[in-house]
PDB file of C-alpha atoms and ligand atoms in Angstrom:
ATOM      1  CA  MET Z   9      -8.249  -6.281 -21.139  1.00 85.00           C
ATOM      2  CA  ILE Z  10      -5.833  -8.941 -19.898  1.00 93.00           C
ATOM      3  CA  THR Z  11      -6.636 -10.914 -16.773  1.00 94.00           C
ATOM      4  CA  CYS Z  12      -4.827 -10.711 -13.439  1.00 92.00           C
ATOM      5  CA  GLU Z  13      -3.279 -14.085 -14.216  1.00 91.00           C
ATOM      6  CA  GLU Z  14      -1.903 -12.842 -17.530  1.00 92.00           C
ATOM      7  CA  PHE Z  15      -0.680  -9.742 -15.783  1.00 92.00           C
ATOM      8  CA  PHE Z  16       1.337 -11.782 -13.325  1.00 87.00           C
ATOM      9  CA  VAL Z  17       2.806 -13.956 -16.059  1.00 88.00           C
ATOM     10  CA  GLU Z  18       4.457 -10.814 -17.467  1.00 91.00           C
ATOM     11  CA  PHE Z  19       4.957  -9.062 -14.152  1.00 88.00           C
ATOM     12  CA  GLY Z  20       8.544 -10.241 -13.525  1.00 84.00           C
ATOM     13  CA  ASP Z  21       9.662  -9.107 -16.968  1.00 87.00           C
ATOM     14  CA  TYR Z  22       7.757  -5.868 -16.533  1.00 88.00           C
ATOM     15  CA  LEU Z  23       9.656  -5.117 -13.324  1.00 82.00           C
ATOM     16  CA  GLU Z  24      12.883  -5.737 -15.211  1.00 81.00           C
ATOM     17  CA  ASN Z  25      11.769  -3.636 -18.196  1.00 86.00           C
ATOM     18  CA  ARG Z  26      11.997  -6.564 -20.557  1.00 91.00           C
ATOM     19  CA  VAL Z  27       8.500  -6.595 -22.040  1.00 93.00           C
ATOM     20  CA  SER Z  28       7.610  -5.477 -25.562  1.00 95.00           C
ATOM     21  CA  PRO Z  29       5.859  -2.114 -26.049  1.00 96.00           C
ATOM     22  CA  GLU Z  30       2.507  -3.826 -26.779  1.00 95.00           C
ATOM     23  CA  ILE Z  31       2.694  -5.932 -23.617  1.00 95.00           C
ATOM     24  CA  LEU Z  32       3.790  -2.887 -21.650  1.00 95.00           C
ATOM     25  CA  LYS Z  33       0.664  -1.069 -22.831  1.00 96.00           C
ATOM     26  CA  GLU Z  34      -1.551  -3.994 -21.827  1.00 96.00           C
ATOM     27  CA  LEU Z  35       0.093  -4.224 -18.402  1.00 95.00           C
ATOM     28  CA  GLU Z  36      -0.225  -0.513 -17.714  1.00 95.00           C
ATOM     29  CA  LEU Z  37      -3.842  -0.547 -18.854  1.00 96.00           C
ATOM     30  CA  HIS Z  38      -4.522  -3.417 -16.481  1.00 95.00           C
ATOM     31  CA  LEU Z  39      -2.711  -1.620 -13.655  1.00 93.00           C
ATOM     32  CA  SER Z  40      -4.784   1.507 -14.202  1.00 95.00           C
ATOM     33  CA  GLN Z  41      -8.057  -0.450 -14.097  1.00 96.00           C
ATOM     34  CA  CYS Z  42      -7.417  -3.204 -11.553  1.00 94.00           C
ATOM     35  CA  ARG Z  43      -7.151  -1.954  -8.008  1.00 93.00           C
ATOM     36  CA  ALA Z  44      -5.922  -5.281  -6.593  1.00 90.00           C
ATOM     37  CA  CYS Z  45      -3.016  -5.479  -9.028  1.00 91.00           C
ATOM     38  CA  HIS Z  46      -2.235  -1.809  -8.573  1.00 92.00           C
ATOM     39  CA  VAL Z  47      -1.944  -2.209  -4.802  1.00 90.00           C
ATOM     40  CA  LEU Z  48       0.197  -5.319  -5.174  1.00 85.00           C
ATOM     41  CA  TYR Z  49       2.307  -3.644  -7.856  1.00 88.00           C
ATOM     42  CA  ASP Z  50       2.810  -0.659  -5.601  1.00 88.00           C
ATOM     43  CA  SER Z  51       3.982  -2.685  -2.630  1.00 86.00           C
ATOM     44  CA  THR Z  52       6.166  -4.868  -4.838  1.00 83.00           C
ATOM     45  CA  CYS Z  53       7.811  -1.794  -6.336  1.00 80.00           C
ATOM     46  CA  LYS Z  54       8.584  -0.473  -2.878  1.00 82.00           C
ATOM     47  CA  THR Z  55      10.151  -3.804  -1.961  1.00 79.00           C
ATOM     48  CA  VAL Z  56      12.075  -3.934  -5.226  1.00 72.00           C
ATOM     49  CA  LYS Z  57      13.250  -0.359  -4.712  1.00 73.00           C
ATOM     50  CA  ILE Z  58      14.648  -1.235  -1.304  1.00 73.00           C
ATOM     51  CA  VAL Z  59      16.356  -4.304  -2.759  1.00 68.00           C
ATOM     52  CA  THR Z  60      17.835  -2.475  -5.741  1.00 67.00           C
ATOM     53  CA  GLU Z  61      18.914   0.566  -3.735  1.00 73.00           C
ATOM     54  CA  SER Z  62      20.773  -1.607  -1.266  1.00 70.00           C
ATOM     55  CA  GLY Z  63      22.441  -3.636  -4.005  1.00 63.00           C
ATOM     56  CA  SER Z  64      22.926  -3.496  -7.756  1.00 57.00           C
ATOM     57  CA  PHE Z  65      20.571  -1.937 -10.284  1.00 54.00           C
ATOM     58  CA  ASP Z  66      19.768  -5.303 -11.780  1.00 59.00           C
ATOM     59  CA  LEU Z  67      17.086  -7.395 -10.210  1.00 57.00           C
ATOM     60  CA  PRO Z  68      18.253 -10.991 -10.321  1.00 59.00           C
ATOM     61  CA  LYS Z  69      15.690 -13.750 -10.759  1.00 60.00           C
ATOM     62  CA  SER Z  70      16.612 -15.101  -7.329  1.00 64.00           C
ATOM     63  CA  VAL Z  71      15.333 -11.874  -5.808  1.00 61.00           C
ATOM     64  CA  SER Z  72      12.353 -11.134  -8.040  1.00 65.00           C
ATOM     65  CA  ASP Z  73      10.883 -14.628  -8.064  1.00 71.00           C
ATOM     66  CA  PRO Z  74      10.217 -14.940  -4.306  1.00 73.00           C
ATOM     67  CA  ILE Z  75       8.604 -11.489  -4.348  1.00 71.00           C
ATOM     68  CA  ILE Z  76       6.321 -12.443  -7.213  1.00 71.00           C
ATOM     69  CA  ASP Z  77       5.517 -15.779  -5.583  1.00 75.00           C
ATOM     70  CA  ARG Z  78       4.476 -13.940  -2.447  1.00 75.00           C
ATOM     71  CA  VAL Z  79       2.425 -11.405  -4.378  1.00 73.00           C
ATOM     72  CA  MET Z  80       0.686 -14.146  -6.321  1.00 72.00           C
ATOM     73  CA  ALA Z  81      -0.027 -16.113  -3.174  1.00 76.00           C
ATOM     74  CA  ARG Z  82      -1.540 -13.016  -1.642  1.00 73.00           C
ATOM     75  CA  LEU Z  83      -3.638 -12.422  -4.739  1.00 72.00           C
ATOM     76  CA  ARG Z  84      -5.005 -15.970  -4.597  1.00 75.00           C
ATOM     77  CA  THR Z  85      -5.762 -16.005  -0.876  1.00 72.00           C
ATOM     78  CA  GLY Z  86      -6.544 -12.322  -0.320  1.00 59.00           C
ATOM     79  CA  PRO Z  87     -10.018 -10.918   0.137  1.00 54.00           C
ATOM     80  CA  SER Z  88     -12.177  -9.863  -2.835  1.00 51.00           C
TER      81      SER Z  88
HETATM   82 ZN1   ZN T 112      -5.571  -7.423 -11.835  1.00 77.87          ZN
END
């Protein structure tokens, strides 16, 4: 299984549906087995949904990067 760090490396592309099928499988496996990433993924998706519903369908890097930065910061500093 991939690590949380590897997960977050691909996370931005995953949100934009730009990962290969093999990576997608790895990411979804990690999501199903890692509670921390699942929770963060869930809250990020809600944020992204709000952003995309209020604007265009595409998620520009300028929007997705700050979200991922925040999620990663929370992962590093959060309890566990
Ligand atoms: Zn994880």
